[in-house]
mmCIF file with all atom_site columns, C-alpha atoms in Angstrom:
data_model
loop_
_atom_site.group_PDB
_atom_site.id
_atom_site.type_symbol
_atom_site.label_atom_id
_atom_site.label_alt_id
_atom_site.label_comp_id
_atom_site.label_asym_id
_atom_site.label_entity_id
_atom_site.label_seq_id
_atom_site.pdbx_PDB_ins_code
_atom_site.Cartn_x
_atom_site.Cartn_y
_atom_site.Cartn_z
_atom_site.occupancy
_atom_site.B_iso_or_equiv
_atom_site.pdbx_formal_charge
_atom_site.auth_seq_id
_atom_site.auth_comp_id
_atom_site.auth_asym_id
_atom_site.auth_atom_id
_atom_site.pdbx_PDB_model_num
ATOM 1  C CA . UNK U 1 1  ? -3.770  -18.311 -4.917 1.00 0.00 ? 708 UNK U CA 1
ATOM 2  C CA . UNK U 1 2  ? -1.239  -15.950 -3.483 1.00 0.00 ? 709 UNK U CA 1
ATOM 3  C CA . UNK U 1 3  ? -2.924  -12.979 -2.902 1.00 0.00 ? 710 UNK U CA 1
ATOM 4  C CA . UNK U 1 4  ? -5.630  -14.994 -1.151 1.00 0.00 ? 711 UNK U CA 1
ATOM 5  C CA . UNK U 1 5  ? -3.118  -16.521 1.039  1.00 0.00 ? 712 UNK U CA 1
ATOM 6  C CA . UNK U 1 6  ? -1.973  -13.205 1.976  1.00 0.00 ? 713 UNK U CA 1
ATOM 7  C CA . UNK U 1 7  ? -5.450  -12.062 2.793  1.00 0.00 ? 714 UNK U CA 1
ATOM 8  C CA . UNK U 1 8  ? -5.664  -13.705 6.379  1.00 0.00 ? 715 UNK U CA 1
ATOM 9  C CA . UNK U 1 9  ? -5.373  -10.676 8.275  1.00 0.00 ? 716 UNK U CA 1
ATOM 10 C CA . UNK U 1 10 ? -7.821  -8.347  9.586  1.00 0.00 ? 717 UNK U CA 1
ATOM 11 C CA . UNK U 1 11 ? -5.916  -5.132  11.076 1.00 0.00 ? 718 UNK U CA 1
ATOM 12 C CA . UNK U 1 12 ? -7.396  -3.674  14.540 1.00 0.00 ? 719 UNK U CA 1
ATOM 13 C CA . UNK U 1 13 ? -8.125  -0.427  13.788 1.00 0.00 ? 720 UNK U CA 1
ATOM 14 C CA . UNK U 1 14 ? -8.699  0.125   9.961  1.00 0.00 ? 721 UNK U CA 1
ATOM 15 C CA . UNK U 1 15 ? -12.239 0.040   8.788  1.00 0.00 ? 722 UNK U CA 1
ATOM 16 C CA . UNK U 1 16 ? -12.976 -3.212  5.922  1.00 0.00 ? 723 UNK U CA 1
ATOM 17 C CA . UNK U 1 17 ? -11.927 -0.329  2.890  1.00 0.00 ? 724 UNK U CA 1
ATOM 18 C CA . UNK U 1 18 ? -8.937  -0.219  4.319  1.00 0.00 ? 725 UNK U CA 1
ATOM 19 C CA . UNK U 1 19 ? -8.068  -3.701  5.471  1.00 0.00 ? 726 UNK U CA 1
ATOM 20 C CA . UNK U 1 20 ? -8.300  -4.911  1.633  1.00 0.00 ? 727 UNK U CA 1
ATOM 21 C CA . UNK U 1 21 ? -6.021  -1.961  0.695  1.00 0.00 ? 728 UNK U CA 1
ATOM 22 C CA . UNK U 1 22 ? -3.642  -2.960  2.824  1.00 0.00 ? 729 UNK U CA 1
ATOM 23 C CA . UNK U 1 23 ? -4.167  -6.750  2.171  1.00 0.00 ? 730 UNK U CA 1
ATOM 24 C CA . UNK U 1 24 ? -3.564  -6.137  -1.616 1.00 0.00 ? 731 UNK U CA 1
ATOM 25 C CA . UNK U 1 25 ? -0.701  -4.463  -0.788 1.00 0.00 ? 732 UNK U CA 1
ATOM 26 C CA . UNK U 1 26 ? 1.255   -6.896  1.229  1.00 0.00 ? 733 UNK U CA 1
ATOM 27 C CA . UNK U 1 27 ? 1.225   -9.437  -1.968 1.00 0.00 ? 734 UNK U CA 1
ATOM 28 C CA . UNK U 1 28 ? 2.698   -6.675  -4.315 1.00 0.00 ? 735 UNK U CA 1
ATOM 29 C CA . UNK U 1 29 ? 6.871   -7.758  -5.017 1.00 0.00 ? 736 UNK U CA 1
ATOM 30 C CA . UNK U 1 30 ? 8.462   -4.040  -5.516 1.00 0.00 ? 737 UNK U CA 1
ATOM 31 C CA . UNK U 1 31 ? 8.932   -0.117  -4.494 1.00 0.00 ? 738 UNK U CA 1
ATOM 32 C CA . UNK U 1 32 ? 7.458   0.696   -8.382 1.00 0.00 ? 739 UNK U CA 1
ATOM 33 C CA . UNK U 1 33 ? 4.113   -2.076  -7.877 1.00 0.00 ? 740 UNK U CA 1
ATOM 34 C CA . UNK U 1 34 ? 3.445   -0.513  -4.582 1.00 0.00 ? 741 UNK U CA 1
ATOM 35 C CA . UNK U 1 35 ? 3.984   2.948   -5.469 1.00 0.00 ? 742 UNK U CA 1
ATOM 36 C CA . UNK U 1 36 ? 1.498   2.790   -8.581 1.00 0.00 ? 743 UNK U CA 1
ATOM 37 C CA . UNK U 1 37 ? -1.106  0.716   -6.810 1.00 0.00 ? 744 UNK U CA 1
ATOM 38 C CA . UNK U 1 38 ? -0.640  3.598   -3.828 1.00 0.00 ? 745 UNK U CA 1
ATOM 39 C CA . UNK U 1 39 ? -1.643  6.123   -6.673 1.00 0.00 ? 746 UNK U CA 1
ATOM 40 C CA . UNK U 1 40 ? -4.286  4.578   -8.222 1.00 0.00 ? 747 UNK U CA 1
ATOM 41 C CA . UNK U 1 41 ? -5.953  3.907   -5.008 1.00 0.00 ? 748 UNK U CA 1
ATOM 42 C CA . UNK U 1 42 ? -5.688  7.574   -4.132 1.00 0.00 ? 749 UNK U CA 1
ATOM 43 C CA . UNK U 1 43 ? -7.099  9.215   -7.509 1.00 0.00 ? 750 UNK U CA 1
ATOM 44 C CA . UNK U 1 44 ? -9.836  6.463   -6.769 1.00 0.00 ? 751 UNK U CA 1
ATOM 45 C CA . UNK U 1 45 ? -10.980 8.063   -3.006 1.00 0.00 ? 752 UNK U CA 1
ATOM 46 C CA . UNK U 1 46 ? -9.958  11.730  -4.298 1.00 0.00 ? 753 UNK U CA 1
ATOM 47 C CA . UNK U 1 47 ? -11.989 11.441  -7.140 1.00 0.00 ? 754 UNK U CA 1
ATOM 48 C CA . UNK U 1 48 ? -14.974 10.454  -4.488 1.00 0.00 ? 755 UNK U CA 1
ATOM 49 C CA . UNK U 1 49 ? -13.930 13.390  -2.075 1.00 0.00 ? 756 UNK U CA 1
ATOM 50 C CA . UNK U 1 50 ? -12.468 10.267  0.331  1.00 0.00 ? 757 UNK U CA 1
ATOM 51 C CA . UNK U 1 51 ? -9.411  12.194  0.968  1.00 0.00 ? 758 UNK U CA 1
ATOM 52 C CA . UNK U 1 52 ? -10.483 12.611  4.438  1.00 0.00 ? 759 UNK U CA 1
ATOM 53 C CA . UNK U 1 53 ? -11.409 9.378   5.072  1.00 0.00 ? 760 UNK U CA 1
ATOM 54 C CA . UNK U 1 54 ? -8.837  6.312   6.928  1.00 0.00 ? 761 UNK U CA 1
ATOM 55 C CA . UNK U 1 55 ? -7.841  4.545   3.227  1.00 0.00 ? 762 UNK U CA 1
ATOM 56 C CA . UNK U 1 56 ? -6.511  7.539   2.130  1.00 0.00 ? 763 UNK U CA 1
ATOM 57 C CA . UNK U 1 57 ? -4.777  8.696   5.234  1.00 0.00 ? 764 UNK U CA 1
ATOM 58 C CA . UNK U 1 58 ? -3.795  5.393   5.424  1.00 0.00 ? 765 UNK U CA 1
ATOM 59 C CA . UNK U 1 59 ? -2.095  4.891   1.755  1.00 0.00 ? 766 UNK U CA 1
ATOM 60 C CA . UNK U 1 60 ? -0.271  8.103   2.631  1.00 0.00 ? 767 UNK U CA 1
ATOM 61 C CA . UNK U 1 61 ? 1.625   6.998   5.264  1.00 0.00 ? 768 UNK U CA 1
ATOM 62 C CA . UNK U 1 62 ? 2.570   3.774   3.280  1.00 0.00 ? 769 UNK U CA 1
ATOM 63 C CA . UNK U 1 63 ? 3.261   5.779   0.964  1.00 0.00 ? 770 UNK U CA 1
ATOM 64 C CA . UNK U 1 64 ? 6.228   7.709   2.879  1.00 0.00 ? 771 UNK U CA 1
ATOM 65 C CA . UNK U 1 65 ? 7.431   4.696   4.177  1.00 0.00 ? 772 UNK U CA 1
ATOM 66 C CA . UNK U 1 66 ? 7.749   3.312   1.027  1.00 0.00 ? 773 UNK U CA 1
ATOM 67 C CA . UNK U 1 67 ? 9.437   6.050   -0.456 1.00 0.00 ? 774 UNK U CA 1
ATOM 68 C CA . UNK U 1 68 ? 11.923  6.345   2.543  1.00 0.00 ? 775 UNK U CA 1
ATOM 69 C CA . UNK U 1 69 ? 13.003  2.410   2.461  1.00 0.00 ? 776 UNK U CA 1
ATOM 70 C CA . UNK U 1 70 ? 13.722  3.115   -1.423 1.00 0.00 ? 777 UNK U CA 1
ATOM 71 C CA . UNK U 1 71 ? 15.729  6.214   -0.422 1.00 0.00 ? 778 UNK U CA 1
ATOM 72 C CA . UNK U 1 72 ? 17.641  4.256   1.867  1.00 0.00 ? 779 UNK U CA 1
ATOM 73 C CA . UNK U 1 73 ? 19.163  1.553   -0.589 1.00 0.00 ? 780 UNK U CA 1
ATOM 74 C CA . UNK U 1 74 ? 21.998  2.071   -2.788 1.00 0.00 ? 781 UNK U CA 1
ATOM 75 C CA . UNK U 1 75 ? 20.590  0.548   -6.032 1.00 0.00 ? 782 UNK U CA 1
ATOM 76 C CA . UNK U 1 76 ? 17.730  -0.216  -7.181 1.00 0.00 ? 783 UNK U CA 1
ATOM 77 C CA . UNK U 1 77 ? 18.006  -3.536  -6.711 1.00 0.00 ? 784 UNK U CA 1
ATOM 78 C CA . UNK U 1 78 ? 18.041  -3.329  -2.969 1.00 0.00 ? 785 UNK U CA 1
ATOM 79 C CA . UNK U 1 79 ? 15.539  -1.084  -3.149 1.00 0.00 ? 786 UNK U CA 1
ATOM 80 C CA . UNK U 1 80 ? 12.933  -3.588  -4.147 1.00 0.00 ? 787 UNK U CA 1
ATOM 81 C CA . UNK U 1 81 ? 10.634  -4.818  -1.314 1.00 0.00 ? 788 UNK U CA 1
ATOM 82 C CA . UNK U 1 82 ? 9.585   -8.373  -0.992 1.00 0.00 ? 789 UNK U CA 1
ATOM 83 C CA . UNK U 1 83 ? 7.613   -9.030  1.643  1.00 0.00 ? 790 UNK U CA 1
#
């Protein structure tokens, strides 16, 4: 299984909540699969006053970098992210 696969690292740092986040989203293919898992994750800890908390600070800064690398490409196409 993919996503399994991808699931081999365990990031210095970020507390277990936030290690799966970022797990999860490493297997994702595009900007628009990143972006909506980014928001769903985020109503999820806001709606459980998390906001202060590392997964959300966390999925923020994702967030802008995901934004920015779609900003930077001239179609859409380019803009996708496979990683």
């Amino acid at each position: 299984d993919e996503e399994k696969s991808m699931n081999i690292n365990n990031y210095p740092g970020l507390n277990d909540k936030s290690n799966n986040i970022l797990n999860r989203l490493l297997v994702l293919r595009n900007t628009d699969e990143i972006l909506e898992y980014i928001d769903e994750q985020k109503h999820v800890l806001s709606k459980s006053k998390q906001s202060s908390q590392q997964p959300y600070i966390m999925l923020l800064i994702v967030e802008q970098i995901v934004r920015n690398f779609a900003r930077w490409s001239l179609s859409k196409e380019e803009s996708e992210l496979t990683i």
